[in-house]
mmCIF file with all atom_site columns, C-alpha atoms in Angstrom:
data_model
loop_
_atom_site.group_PDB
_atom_site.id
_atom_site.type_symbol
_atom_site.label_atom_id
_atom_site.label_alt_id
_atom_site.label_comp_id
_atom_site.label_asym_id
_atom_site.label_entity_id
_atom_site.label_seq_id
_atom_site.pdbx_PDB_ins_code
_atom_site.Cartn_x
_atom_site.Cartn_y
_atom_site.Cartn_z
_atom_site.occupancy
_atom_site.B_iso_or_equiv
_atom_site.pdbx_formal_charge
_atom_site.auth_seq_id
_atom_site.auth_comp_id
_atom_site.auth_asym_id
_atom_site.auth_atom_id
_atom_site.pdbx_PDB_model_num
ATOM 1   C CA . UNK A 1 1   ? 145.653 127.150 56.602  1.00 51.00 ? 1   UNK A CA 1
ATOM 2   C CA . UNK A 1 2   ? 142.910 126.546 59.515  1.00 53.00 ? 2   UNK A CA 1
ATOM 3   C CA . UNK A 1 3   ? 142.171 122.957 57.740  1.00 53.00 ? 3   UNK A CA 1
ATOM 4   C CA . UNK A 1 4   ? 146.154 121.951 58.695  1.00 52.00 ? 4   UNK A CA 1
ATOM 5   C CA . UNK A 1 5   ? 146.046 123.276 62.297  1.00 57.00 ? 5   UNK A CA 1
ATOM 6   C CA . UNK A 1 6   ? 143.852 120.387 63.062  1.00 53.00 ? 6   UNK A CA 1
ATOM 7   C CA . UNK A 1 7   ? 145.049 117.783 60.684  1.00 57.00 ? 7   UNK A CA 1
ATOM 8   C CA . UNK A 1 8   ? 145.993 114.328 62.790  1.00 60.00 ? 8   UNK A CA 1
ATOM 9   C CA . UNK A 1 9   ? 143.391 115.180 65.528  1.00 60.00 ? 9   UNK A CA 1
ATOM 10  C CA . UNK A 1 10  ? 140.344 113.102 66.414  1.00 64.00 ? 10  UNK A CA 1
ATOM 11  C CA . UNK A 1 11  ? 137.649 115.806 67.202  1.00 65.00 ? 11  UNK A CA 1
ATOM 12  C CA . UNK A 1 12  ? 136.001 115.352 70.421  1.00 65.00 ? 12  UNK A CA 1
ATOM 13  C CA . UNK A 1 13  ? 138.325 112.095 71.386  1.00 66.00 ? 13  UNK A CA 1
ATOM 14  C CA . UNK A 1 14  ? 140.634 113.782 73.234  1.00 70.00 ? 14  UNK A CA 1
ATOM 15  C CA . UNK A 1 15  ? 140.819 116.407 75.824  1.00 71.00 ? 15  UNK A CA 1
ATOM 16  C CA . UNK A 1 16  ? 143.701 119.214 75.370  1.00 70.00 ? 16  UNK A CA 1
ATOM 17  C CA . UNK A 1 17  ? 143.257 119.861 78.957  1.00 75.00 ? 17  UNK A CA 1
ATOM 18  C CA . UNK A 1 18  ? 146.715 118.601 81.191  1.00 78.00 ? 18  UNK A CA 1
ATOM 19  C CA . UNK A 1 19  ? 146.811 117.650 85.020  1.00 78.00 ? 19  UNK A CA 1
ATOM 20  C CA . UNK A 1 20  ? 149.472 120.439 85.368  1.00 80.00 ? 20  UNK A CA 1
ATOM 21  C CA . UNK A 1 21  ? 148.522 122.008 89.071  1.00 82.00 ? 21  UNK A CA 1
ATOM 22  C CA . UNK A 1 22  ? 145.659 120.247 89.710  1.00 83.00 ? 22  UNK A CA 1
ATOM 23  C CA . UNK A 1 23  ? 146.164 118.682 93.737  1.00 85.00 ? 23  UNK A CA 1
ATOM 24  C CA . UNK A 1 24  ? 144.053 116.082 94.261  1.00 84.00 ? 24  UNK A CA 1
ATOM 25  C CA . UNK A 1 25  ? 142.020 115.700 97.208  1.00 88.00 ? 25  UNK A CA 1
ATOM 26  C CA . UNK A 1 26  ? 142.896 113.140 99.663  1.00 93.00 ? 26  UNK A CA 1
ATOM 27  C CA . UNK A 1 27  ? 140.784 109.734 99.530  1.00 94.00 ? 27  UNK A CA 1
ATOM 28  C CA . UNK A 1 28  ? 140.420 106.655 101.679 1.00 93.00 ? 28  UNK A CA 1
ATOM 29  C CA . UNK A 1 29  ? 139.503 103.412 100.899 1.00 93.00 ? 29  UNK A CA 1
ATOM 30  C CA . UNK A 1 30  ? 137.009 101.423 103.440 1.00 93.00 ? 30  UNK A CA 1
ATOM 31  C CA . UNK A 1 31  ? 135.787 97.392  102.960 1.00 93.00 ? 31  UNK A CA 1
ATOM 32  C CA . UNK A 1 32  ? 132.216 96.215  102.513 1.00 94.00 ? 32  UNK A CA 1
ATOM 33  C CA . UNK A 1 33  ? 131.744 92.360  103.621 1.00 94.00 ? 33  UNK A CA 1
ATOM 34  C CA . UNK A 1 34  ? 128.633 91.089  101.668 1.00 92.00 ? 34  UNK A CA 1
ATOM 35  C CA . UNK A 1 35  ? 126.956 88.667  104.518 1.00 88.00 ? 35  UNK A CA 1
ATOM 36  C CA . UNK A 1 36  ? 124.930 86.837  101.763 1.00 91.00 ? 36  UNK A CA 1
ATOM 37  C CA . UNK A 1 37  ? 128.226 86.011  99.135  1.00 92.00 ? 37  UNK A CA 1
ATOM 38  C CA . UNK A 1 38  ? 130.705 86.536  101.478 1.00 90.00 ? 38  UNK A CA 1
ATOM 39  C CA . UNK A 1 39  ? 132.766 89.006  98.552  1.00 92.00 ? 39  UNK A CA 1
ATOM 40  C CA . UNK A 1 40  ? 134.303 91.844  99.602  1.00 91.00 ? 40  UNK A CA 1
ATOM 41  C CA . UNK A 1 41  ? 133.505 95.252  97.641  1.00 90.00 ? 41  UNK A CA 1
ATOM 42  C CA . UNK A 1 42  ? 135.760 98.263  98.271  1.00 92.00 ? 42  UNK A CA 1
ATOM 43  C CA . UNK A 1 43  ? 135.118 101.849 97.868  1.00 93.00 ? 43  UNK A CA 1
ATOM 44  C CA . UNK A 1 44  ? 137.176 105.043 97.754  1.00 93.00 ? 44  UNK A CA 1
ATOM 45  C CA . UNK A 1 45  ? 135.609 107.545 99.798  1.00 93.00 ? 45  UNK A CA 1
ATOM 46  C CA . UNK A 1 46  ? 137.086 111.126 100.205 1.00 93.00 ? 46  UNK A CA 1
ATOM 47  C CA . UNK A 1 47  ? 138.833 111.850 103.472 1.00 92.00 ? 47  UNK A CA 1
ATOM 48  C CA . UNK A 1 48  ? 136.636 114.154 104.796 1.00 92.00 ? 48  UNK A CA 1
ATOM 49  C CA . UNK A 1 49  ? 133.560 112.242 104.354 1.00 90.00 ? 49  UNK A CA 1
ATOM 50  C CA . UNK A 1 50  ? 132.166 109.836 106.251 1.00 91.00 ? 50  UNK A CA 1
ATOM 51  C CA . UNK A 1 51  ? 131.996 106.328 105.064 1.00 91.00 ? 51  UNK A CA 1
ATOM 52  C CA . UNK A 1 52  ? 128.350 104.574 105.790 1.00 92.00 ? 52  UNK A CA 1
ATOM 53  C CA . UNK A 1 53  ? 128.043 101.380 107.742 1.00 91.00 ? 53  UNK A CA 1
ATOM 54  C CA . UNK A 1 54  ? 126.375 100.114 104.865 1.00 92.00 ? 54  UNK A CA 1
ATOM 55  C CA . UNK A 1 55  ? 126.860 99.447  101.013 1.00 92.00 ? 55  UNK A CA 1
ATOM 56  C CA . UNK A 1 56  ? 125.385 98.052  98.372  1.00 92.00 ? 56  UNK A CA 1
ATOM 57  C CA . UNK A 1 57  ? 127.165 94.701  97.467  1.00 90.00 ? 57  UNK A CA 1
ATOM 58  C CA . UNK A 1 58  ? 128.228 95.173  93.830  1.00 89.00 ? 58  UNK A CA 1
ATOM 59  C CA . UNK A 1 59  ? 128.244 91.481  92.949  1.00 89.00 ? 59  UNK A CA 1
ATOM 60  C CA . UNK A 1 60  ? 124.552 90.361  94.547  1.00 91.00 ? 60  UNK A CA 1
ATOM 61  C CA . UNK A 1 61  ? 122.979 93.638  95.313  1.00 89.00 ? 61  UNK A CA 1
ATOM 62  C CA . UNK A 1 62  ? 122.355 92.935  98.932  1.00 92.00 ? 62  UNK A CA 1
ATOM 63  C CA . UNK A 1 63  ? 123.441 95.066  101.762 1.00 91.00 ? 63  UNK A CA 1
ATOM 64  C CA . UNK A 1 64  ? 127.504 94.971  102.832 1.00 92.00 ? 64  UNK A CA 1
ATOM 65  C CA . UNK A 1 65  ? 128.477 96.092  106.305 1.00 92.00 ? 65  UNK A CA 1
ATOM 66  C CA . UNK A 1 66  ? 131.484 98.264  106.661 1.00 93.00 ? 66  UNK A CA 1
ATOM 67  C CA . UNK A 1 67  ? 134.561 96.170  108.560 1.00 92.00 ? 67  UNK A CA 1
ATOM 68  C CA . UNK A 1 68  ? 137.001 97.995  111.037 1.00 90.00 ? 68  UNK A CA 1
ATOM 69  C CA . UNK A 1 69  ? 139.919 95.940  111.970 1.00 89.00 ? 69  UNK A CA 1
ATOM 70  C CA . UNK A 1 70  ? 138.434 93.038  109.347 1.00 86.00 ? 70  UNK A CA 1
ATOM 71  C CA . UNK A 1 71  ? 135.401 92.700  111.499 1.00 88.00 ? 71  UNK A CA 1
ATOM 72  C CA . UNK A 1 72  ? 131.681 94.129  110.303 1.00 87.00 ? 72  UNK A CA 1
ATOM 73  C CA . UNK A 1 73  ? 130.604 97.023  112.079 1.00 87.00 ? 73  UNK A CA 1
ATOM 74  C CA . UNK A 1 74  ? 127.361 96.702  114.188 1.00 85.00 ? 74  UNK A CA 1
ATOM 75  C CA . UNK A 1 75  ? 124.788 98.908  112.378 1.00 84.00 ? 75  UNK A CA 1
ATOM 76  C CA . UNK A 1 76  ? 121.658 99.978  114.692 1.00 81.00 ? 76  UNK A CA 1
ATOM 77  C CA . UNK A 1 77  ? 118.595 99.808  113.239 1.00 78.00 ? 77  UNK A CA 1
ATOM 78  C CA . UNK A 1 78  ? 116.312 100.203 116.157 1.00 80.00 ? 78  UNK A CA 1
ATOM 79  C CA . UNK A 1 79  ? 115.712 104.166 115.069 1.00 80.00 ? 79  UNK A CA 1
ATOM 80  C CA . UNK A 1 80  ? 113.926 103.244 112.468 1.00 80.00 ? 80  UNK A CA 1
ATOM 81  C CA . UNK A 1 81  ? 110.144 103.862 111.804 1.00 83.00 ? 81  UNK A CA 1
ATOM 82  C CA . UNK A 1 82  ? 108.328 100.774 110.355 1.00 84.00 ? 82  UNK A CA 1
ATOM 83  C CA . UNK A 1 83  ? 106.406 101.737 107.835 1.00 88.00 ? 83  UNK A CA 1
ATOM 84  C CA . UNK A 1 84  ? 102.227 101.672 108.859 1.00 90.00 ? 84  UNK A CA 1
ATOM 85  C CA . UNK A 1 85  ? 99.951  100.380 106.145 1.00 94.00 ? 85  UNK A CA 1
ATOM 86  C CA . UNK A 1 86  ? 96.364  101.037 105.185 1.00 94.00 ? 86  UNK A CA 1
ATOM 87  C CA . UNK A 1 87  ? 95.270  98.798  108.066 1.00 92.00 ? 87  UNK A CA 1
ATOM 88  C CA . UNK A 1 88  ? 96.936  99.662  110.851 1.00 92.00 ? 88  UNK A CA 1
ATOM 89  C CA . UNK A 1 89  ? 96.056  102.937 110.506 1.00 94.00 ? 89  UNK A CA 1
ATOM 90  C CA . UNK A 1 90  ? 92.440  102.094 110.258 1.00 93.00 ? 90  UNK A CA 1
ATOM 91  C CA . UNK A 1 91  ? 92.919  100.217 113.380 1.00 93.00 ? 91  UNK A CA 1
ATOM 92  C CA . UNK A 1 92  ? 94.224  103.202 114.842 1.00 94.00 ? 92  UNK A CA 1
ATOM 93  C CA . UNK A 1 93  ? 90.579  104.839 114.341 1.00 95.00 ? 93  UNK A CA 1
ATOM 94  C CA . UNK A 1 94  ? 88.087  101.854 114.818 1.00 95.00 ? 94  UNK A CA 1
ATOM 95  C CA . UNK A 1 95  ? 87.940  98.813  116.528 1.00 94.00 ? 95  UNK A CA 1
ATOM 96  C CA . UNK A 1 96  ? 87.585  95.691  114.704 1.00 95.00 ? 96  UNK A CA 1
ATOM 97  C CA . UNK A 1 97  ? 83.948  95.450  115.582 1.00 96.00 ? 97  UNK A CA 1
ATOM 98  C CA . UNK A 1 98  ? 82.689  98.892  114.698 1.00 96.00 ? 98  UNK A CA 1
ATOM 99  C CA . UNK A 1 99  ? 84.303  97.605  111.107 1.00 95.00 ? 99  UNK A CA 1
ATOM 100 C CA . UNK A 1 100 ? 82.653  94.660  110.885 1.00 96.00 ? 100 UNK A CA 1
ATOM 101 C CA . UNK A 1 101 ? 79.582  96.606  111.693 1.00 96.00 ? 101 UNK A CA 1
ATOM 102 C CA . UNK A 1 102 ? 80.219  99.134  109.328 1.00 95.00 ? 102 UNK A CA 1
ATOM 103 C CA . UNK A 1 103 ? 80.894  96.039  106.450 1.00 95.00 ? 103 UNK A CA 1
ATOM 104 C CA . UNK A 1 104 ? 77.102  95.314  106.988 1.00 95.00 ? 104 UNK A CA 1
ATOM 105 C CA . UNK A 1 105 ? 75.847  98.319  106.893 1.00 95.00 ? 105 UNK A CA 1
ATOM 106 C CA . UNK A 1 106 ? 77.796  98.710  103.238 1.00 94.00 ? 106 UNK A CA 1
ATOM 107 C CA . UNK A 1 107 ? 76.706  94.779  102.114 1.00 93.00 ? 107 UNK A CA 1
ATOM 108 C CA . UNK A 1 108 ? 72.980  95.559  103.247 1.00 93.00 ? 108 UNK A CA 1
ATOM 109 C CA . UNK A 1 109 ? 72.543  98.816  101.586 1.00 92.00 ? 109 UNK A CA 1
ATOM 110 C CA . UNK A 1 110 ? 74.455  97.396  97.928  1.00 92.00 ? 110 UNK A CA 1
ATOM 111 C CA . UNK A 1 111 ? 72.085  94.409  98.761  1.00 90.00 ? 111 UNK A CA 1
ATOM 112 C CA . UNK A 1 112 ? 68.941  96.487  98.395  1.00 91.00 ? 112 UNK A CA 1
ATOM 113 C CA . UNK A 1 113 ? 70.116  98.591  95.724  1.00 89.00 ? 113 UNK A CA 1
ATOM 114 C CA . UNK A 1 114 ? 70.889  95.403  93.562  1.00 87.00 ? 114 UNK A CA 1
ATOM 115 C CA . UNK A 1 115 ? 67.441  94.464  94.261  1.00 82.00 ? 115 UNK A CA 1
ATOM 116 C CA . UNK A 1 116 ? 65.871  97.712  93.259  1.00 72.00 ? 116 UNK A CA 1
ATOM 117 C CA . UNK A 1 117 ? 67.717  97.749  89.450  1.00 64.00 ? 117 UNK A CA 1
ATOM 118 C CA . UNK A 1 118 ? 65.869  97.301  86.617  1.00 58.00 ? 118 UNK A CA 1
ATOM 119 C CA . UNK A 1 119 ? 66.225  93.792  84.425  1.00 55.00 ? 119 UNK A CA 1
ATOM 120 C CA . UNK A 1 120 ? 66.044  94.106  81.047  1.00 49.00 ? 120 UNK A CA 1
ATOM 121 C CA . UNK A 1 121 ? 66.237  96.656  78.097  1.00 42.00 ? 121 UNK A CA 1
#
């Protein structure tokens, strides 16, 4: 008897859960203008959260402003930090001569020491 009460269902294919009661929350739909392929990506965002000025393009993978009123919003990136490398942090610290002084110092000393190794077996 348990074998028929499944007979003519595909296990695992579908769900035998229903939409009955289930409210939906409300969603809103903003536009993404790629500047480099000129395509137009929208997204469906919910109501209450806020869209970013900025997407992803979906076709070209570059960045897609947001448009209000079919023109792109202007994003402001001047809050950014640029990211400091090795260098300029080292520059931070030293001046460009005490560096170069320190590089001979270091070339000298391996200099000697290559000198001083023995040759042979």
């Amino acid at each position: 008897m348990a074998d028929r009460s499944l007979r003519g269902m595909r296990l695992g294919a579908q769900s035998l859960q229903s939409e009955d009661g289930v409210t939906f929350s409300p969603r809103v739909s903003h536009t993404y203008l790629c500047a480099t392929c000129a395509r137009e990506t929208v997204m469906i965002f919910s109501a209450e959260a806020e869209a970013p000025d900025e997407w992803e393009c979906r076709f070209c993978s570059q960045t897609a402003t947001r448009l209000v009123d079919s023109k792109p919003v202007i994003v402001d990136h001047s809050d950014e930090k640029v990211p400091r490398t090795h260098w300029d942090m080292l520059l931070e610290r030293r001046t460009r001569a005490e560096l170069e002084e320190l590089l001979e110092e270091r070339l000298t000393f391996l200099r000697a020491r290559r000198g001083q190794q023995k040759i042979g077996a």
